[in-house]
Each structure stands twice: as structure tokens, then as C-alpha cells.
CSV table of C-alpha atoms and ligand atoms in Angstrom, one decimal:
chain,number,residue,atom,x,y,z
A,1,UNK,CA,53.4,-6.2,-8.9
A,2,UNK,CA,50.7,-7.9,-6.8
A,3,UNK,CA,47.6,-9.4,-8.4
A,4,UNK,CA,44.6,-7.5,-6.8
A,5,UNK,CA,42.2,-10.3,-4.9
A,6,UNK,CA,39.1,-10.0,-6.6
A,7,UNK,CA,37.3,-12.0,-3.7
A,8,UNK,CA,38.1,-8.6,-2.0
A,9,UNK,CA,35.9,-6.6,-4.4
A,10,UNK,CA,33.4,-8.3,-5.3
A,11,UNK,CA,31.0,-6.4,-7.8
A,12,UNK,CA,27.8,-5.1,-6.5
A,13,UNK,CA,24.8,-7.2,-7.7
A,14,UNK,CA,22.7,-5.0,-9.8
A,15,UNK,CA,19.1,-6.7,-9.8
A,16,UNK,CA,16.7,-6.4,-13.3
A,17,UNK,CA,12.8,-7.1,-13.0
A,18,UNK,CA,14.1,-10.8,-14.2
A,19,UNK,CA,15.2,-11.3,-10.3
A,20,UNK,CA,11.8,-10.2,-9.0
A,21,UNK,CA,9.4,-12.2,-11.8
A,22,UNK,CA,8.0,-15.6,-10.0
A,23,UNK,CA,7.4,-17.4,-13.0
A,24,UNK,CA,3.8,-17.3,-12.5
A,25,UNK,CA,2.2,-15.3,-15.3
A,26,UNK,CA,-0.7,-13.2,-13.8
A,27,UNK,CA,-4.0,-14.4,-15.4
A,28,UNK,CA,-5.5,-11.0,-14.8
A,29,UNK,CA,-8.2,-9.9,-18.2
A,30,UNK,CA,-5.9,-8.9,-21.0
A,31,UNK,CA,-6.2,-4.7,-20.7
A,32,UNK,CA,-6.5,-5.0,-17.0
A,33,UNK,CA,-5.2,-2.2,-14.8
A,34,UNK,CA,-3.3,-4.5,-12.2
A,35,UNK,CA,-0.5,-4.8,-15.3
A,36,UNK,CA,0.4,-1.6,-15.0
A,37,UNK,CA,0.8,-2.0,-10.9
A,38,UNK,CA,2.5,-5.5,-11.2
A,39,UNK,CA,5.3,-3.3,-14.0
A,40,UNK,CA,5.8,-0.6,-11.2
A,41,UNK,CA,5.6,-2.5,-8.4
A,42,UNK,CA,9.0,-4.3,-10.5
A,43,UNK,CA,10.4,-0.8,-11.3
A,44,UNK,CA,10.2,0.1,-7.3
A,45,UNK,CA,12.3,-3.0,-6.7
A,46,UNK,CA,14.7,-2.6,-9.1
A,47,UNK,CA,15.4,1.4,-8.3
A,48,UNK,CA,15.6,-0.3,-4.7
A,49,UNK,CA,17.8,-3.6,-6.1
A,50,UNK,CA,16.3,-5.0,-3.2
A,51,UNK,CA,17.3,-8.4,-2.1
A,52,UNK,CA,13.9,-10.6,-2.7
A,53,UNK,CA,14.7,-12.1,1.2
A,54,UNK,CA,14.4,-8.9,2.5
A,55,UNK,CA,10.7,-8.0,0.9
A,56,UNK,CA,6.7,-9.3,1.9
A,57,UNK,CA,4.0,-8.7,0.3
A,58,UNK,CA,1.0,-9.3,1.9
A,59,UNK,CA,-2.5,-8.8,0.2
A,60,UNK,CA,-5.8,-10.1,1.0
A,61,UNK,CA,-8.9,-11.8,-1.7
A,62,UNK,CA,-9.6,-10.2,-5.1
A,63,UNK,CA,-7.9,-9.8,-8.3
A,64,UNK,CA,-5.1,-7.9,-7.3
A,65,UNK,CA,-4.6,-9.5,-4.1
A,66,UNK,CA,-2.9,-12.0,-6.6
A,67,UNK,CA,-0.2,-10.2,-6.7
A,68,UNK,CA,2.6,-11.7,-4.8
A,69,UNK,CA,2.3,-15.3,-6.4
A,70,UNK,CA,4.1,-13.1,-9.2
A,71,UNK,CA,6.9,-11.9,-7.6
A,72,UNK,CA,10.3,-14.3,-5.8
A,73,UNK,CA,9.5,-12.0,-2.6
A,74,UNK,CA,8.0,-13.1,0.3
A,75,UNK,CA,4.4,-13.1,-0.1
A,76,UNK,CA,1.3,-14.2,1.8
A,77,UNK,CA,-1.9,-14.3,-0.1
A,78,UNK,CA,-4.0,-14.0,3.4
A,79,UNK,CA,-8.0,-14.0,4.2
A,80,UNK,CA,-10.3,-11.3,2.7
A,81,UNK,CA,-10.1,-8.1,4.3
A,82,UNK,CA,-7.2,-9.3,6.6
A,83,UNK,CA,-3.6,-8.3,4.7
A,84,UNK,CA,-3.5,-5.2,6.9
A,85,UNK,CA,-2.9,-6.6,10.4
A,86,UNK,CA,-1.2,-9.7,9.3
A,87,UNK,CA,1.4,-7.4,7.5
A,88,UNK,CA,1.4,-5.0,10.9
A,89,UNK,CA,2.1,-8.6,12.6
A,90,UNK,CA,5.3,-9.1,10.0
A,91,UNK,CA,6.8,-6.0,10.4
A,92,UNK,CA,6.8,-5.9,14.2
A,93,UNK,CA,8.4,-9.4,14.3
A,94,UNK,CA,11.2,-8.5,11.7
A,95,UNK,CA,11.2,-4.6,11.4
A,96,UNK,CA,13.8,-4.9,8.9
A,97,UNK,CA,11.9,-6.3,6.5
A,98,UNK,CA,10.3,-3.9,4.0
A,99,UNK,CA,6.4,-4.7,3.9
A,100,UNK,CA,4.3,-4.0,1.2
A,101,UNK,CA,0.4,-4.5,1.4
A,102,UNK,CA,-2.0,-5.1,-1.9
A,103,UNK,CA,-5.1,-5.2,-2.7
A,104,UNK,CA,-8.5,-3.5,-4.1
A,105,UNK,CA,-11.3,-1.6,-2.9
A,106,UNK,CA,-13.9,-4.5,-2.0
A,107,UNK,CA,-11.2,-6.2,0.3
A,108,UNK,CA,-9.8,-3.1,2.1
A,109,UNK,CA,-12.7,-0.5,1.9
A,110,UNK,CA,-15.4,-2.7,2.7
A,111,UNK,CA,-14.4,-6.3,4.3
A,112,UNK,CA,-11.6,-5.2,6.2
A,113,UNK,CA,-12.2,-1.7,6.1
A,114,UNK,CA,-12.5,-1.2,10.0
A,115,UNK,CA,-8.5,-1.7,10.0
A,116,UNK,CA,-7.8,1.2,7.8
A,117,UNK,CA,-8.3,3.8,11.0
A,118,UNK,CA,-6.1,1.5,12.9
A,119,UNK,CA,-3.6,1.2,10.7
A,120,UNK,CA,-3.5,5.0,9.6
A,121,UNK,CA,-3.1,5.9,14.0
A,122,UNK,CA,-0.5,3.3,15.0
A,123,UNK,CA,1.9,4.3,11.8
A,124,UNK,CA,3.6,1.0,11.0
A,125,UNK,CA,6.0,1.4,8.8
A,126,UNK,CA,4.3,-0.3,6.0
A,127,UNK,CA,3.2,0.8,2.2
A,128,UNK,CA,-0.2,-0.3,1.0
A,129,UNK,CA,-1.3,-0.6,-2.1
A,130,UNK,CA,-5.1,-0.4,-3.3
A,131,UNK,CA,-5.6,-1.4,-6.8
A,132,UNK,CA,-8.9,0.7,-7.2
A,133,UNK,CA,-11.4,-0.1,-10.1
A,134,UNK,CA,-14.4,0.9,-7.9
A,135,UNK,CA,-16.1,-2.5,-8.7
A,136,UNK,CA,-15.7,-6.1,-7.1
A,137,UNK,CA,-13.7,-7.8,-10.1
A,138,UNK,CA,-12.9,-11.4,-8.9
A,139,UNK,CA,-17.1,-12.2,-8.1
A,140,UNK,CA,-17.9,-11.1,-11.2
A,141,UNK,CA,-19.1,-6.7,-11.4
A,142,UNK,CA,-21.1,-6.2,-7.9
A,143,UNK,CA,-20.9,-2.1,-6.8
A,144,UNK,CA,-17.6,-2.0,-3.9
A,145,UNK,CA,-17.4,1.3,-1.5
A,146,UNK,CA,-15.7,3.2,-4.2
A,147,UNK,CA,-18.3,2.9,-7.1
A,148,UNK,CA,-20.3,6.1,-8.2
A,149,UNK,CA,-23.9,6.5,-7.6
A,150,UNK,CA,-25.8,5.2,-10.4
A,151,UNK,CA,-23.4,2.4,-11.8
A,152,UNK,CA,-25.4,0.0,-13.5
A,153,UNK,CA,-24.1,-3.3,-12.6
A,154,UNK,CA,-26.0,-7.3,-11.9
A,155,UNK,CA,-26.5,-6.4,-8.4
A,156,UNK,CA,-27.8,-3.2,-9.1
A,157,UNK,CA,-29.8,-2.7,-12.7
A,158,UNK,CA,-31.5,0.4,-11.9
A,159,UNK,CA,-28.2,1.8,-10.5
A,160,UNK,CA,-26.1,2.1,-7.2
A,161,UNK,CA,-27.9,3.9,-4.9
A,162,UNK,CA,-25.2,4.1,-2.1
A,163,UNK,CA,-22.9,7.4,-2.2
A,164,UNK,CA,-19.3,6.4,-2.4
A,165,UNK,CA,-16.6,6.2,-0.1
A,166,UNK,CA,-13.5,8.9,-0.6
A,167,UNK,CA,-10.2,7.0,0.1
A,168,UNK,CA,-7.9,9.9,-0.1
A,169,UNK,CA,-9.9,12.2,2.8
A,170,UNK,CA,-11.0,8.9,5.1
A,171,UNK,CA,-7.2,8.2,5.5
A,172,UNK,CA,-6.1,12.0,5.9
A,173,UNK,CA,-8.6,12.3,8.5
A,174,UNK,CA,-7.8,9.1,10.3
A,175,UNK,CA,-3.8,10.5,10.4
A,176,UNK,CA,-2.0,8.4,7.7
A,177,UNK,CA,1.3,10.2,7.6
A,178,UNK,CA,1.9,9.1,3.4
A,179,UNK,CA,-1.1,9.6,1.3
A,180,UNK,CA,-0.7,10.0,-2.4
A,181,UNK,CA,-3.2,8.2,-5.9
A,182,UNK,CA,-1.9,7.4,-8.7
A,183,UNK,CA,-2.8,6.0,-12.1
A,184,UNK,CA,-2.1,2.7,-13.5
A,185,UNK,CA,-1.9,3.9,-17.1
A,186,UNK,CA,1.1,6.3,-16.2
A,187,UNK,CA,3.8,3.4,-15.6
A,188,UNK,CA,6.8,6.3,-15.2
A,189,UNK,CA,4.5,8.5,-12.6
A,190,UNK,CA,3.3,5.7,-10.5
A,191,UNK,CA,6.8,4.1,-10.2
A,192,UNK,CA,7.7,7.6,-8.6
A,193,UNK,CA,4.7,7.4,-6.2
A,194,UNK,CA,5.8,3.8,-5.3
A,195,UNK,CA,9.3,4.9,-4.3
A,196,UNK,CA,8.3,7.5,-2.3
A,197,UNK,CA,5.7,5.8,-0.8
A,198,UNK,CA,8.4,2.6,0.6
A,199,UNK,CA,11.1,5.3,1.7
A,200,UNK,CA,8.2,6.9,4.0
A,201,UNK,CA,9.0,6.0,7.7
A,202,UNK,CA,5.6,5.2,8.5
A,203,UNK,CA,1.9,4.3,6.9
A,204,UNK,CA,2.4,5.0,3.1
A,205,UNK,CA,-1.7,4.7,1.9
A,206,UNK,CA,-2.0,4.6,-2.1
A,207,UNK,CA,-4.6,4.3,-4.0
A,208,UNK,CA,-4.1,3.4,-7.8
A,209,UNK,CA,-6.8,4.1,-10.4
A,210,UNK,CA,-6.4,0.6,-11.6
A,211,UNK,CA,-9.6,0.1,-14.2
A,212,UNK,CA,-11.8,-3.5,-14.6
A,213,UNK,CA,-12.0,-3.5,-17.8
A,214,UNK,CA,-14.4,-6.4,-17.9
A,215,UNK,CA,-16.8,-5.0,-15.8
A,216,UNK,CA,-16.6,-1.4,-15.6
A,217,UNK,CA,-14.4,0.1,-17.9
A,218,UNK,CA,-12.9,3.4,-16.9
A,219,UNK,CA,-10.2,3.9,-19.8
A,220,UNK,CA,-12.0,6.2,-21.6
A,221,UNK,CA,-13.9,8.6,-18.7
A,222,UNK,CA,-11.3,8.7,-16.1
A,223,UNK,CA,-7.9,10.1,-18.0
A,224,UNK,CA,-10.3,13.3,-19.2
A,225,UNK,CA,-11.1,13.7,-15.0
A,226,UNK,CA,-7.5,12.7,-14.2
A,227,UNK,CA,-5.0,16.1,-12.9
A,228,UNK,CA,-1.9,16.1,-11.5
A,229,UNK,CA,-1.6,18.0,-8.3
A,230,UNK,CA,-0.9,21.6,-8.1
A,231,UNK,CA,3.2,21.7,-8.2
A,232,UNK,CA,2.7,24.8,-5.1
A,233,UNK,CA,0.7,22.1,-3.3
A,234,UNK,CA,2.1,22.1,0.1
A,235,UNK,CA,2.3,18.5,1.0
A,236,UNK,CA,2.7,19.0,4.9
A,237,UNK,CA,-1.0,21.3,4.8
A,238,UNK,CA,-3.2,18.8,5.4
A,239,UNK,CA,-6.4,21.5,4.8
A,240,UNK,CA,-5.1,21.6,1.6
A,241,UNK,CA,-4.8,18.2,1.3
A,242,UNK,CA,-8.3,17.6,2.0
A,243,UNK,CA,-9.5,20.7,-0.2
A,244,UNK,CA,-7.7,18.6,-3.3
A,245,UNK,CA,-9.2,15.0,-1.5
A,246,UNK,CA,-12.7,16.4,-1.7
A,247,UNK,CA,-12.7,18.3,-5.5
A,248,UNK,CA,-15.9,16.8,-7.4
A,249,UNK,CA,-14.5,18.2,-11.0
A,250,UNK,CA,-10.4,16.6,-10.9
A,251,UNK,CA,-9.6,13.4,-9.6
A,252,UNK,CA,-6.0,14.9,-8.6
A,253,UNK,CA,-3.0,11.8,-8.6
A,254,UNK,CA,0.0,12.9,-6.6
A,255,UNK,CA,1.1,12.9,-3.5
A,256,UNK,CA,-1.5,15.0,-1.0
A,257,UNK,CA,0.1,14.6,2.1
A,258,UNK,CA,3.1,13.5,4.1
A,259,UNK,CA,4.8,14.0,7.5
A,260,UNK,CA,7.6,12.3,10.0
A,261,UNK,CA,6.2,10.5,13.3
A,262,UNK,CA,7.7,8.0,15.4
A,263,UNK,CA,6.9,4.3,13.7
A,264,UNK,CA,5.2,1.7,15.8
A,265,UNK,CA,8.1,-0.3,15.8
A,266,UNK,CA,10.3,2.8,17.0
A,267,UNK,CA,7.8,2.9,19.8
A,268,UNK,CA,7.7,-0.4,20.8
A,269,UNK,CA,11.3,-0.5,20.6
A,270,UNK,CA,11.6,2.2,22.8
A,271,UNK,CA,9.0,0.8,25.4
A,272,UNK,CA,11.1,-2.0,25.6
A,273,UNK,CA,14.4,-0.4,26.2
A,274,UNK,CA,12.6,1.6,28.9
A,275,UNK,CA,11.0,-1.5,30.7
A,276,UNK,CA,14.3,-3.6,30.6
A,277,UNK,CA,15.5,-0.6,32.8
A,278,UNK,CA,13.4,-2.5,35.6
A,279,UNK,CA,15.2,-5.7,34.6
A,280,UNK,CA,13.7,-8.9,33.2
A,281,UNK,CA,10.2,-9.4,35.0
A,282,UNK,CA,10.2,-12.8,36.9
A,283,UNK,CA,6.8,-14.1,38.0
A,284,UNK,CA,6.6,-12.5,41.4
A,285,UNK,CA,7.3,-9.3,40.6
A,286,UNK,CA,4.7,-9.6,37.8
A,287,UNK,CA,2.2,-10.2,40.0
A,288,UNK,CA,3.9,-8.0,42.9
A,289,UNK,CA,3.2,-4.6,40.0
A,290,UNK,CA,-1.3,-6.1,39.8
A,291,UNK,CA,-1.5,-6.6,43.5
B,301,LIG,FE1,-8.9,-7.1,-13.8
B,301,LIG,FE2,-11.5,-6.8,-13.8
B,301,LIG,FE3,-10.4,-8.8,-15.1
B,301,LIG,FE4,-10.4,-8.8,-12.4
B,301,LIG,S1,-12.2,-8.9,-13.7
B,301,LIG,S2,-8.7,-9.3,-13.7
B,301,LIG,S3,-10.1,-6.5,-12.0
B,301,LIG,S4,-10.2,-6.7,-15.6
């Protein structure tokens, strides 16, 4: 009888949230709601056993744009406002590399909001992340594009005056093809919303009720606001979508929306195969197709 060869079998690795921790322990307020997101963001990679070589996260300035110094994926802690296109820039060099984007509200609403539209019509195939606490965290409690009218904060003692942005119907409208919130106190539902969101083939936008408990602390008021969405909720209707987006009473977690369109890697992909039909340009007939 022949001794099986076990270099011919080797056992699958099976990853634990030990192969995805940095070493770096976040230094995020005890209580903060970027604990929660860090724990999912390990579940998703486990469920996955993803390789760590074959994951970047990119995020931009804030308190959650920490985030990948605590993880042994790639990561690229970029300029404010600025994760968006410099993760669009990773994917297209190495589409098969999985791309996560993170961050918070200040940094992708308001400094680099003007690539959200962008983002949402080219449909990279990319998942962001926005830890949302609807205050700036990292400079210390100033009112961001998500905060309510009224909030009472240093920059703003008589109250905010500006009417918030709504994350969930700005990306809807502007096309995202994966739109879904979650909340960081539901570890179990927001791993769920994580998964989904990185096996979309295209522009997974979520937004995470992620409370600042130092300077505005939403434990208490948000869970009583907090719904699930509707289990009859069509998620390819994107009326309905918007109808749940824009409710003033529930702040509805789930996934509102999602449908399949060509990636912009798929595209450029295909652009190429269709241009090298013409053969490999050389200088004169580059300047033979502008004459
Ligand atoms: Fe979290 Fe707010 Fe502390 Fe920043 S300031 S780590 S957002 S609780």
C-alpha cells in the first residue's frame, strides 16, 4: 500500500481575525463606534479568508480613516478627502485586487465630496465605507454635512444652522449600483451588509451609524430611530429606495438598493481589446488618426 503524498494535498489555510490584526491597537475613545466597524470589517475577511496580499484599503483623514494601520492588508492612509480616486487608481492598475475604501462623513461628504458623483457614475468595482457620526471627530466636535440642524457644538453654540446632507438618496440619485446603512452597534447585521457589499460587481456605498461618543453621543437617541428595512422591500425599485432614503420618522439600515452594470474595469478592458484590433499604435499613425 502506497503512502499518500501529503505535499499533494495540502490543507486549505483557514484564516482567523489573528491573520488580519496589524498589531497596532486603534487608539480610537474607549465606546467609540469605529470598534464595531474595525470587528466587522475582520469578520468580512475572515467569511472571505482572504489572502491579506490580495486586499487595500484606502481611507483618507479623520478618525476612522485610521483604519488600515490596523489591519496586515495593504493600506494607504491618503490626503483628506482623496481615498476615493486614489482607490479607483488601485483597482484599475490591479483589478484583481479587492479595494475597500474608509472613512467618515467630514472627509467624504464635505472635503472630497465632489468625487462621490464620480465615483457612483463610472462604477468601479470598489466598496466604501463611511464611518458616519455626523460630527468632525479627529478636530475636536465641529458640525460635518451629516449633522442635524440645531446641534450645539464649539463652532456652533446657538446651533447648526445648515440642513443636512442625506447620504443614502445623494448616491441613489447619482447611480451607485450597491447602497445599503448599517449600524455599528449590530456587529452580526453589519458583517452581513459588509459581505454583500464586497461581492457587489461595482460601487458598493455604505454608510455606518458609527457614534462619537466624545462629541456627540448618539447611543441613546439613534437605536429608538433605528428600523430595519421592510423584508418586501424590492431592492432593484429604486423609487422605493428613495421613498425609504428620504423617511424623516425611521432611519431604515439595510440594503436599499442594488443592480448589475458593466465595472469600469470591464469597460476599459473591453476598450482595449477593441482598440488592439487596430494593432499597436506607432507614432505616425497616432498622429495620422488627429490630422
Ligand atoms: Fe471616535 Fe469621536 Fe473619539 Fe474620534 S473623537 S475616536 S470619532 S469617539
Amino acid at each position: 500500500m502506497s503512502v499518500p503524498d501529503k505535499r499533494e494535498t495540502p490543507e486549505p489555510l483557514v484564516r482567523t481575525a489573528k491573520d488580519y490584526k496589524s498589531g497596532n491597537d486603534p487608539i480610537w475613545c474607549p465606546g467609540c463606534g469605529d470598534y464595531g466597524v474595525l470587528a466587522s470589517l475582520y469578520d468580512m475577511l475572515v467569511a472571505h479568508n482572504y489572502d491579506p496580499k490580495d486586499v487595500v484599503v484606502v481611507s483618507g483623514i479623520g478618525c476612522s480613516s485610521r483604519l488600515p494601520g490596523f489591519l496586515t492588508t495593504y493600506g494607504f492612509h491618503g490626503v483628506h478627502g482623496r481615498a476615493l480616486p486614489i482607490a479607483m487608481g488601485v483597482k484599475l492598475a490591479n483589478p484583481q485586487l479587492s479595494v475597500i475604501v474608509t472613512g467618515g462623513d467630514g472627509d467624504g461628504f464635505a472635503i472630497g465630496g465632489g468625487h462621490i458623483p464620480h465615483m457612483c457614475r463610472r462604477n468601479a468595482d470598489l466598496t466604501y465605507i463611511v464611518m458616519d457620526n455626523e460630527i468632525y471627530g479627529l478636530t475636536k466636535g465641529q458640525i460635518s454635512p451629516t449633522s442635524p440642524i440645531g446641534l450645539d457644538t464649539g463652532t456652533t453654540p446657538l446651533g447648526s444652522i445648515e440642513r443636512p446632507i442625506n447620504p443614502i438618496a445623494m448616491t441613489l440619485i447619482y447611480g451607485a449600483t450597491f447602497v445599503a446603512r448599517t449600524y455599528s452597534g449590530k456587529r452580526p447585521d453589519m458583517t452581513k451588509i459588509f459581505i454583500k457589499g464586497i461581492d457587489h460587481k461595482g460601487f458598493s456605498f455604505i454608510d455606518v451609524y458609527s457614534p462619537c461618543i466624545t462629541f456627540y453621543d448618539t447611543y441613546k437617541t439613534w437605536p429608538q430611530k433605528i428600523a430595519p428595512i421592510p423584508e418586501d422591500h424590492d431592492v432593484t425599485d429604486l423609487q422605493a429606495a428613495l421613498k425609504l432614503a428620504m423617511d424623516t420618522e425611521k432611519m431604515y439600515v439595510g440594503i436599499f438598493y442594488q443592480k448589475e452594470e458593466p465595472t469600469l474595469e470591464q469597460q476599459q478592458e473591453q476598450m482595449h481589446s477593441e482598440s488592439m484590433k487596430y494593432g499597436v499604435p506607432t507614432m505616425e499613425n497616432f498622429y495620422e488618426m488627429f490630422r
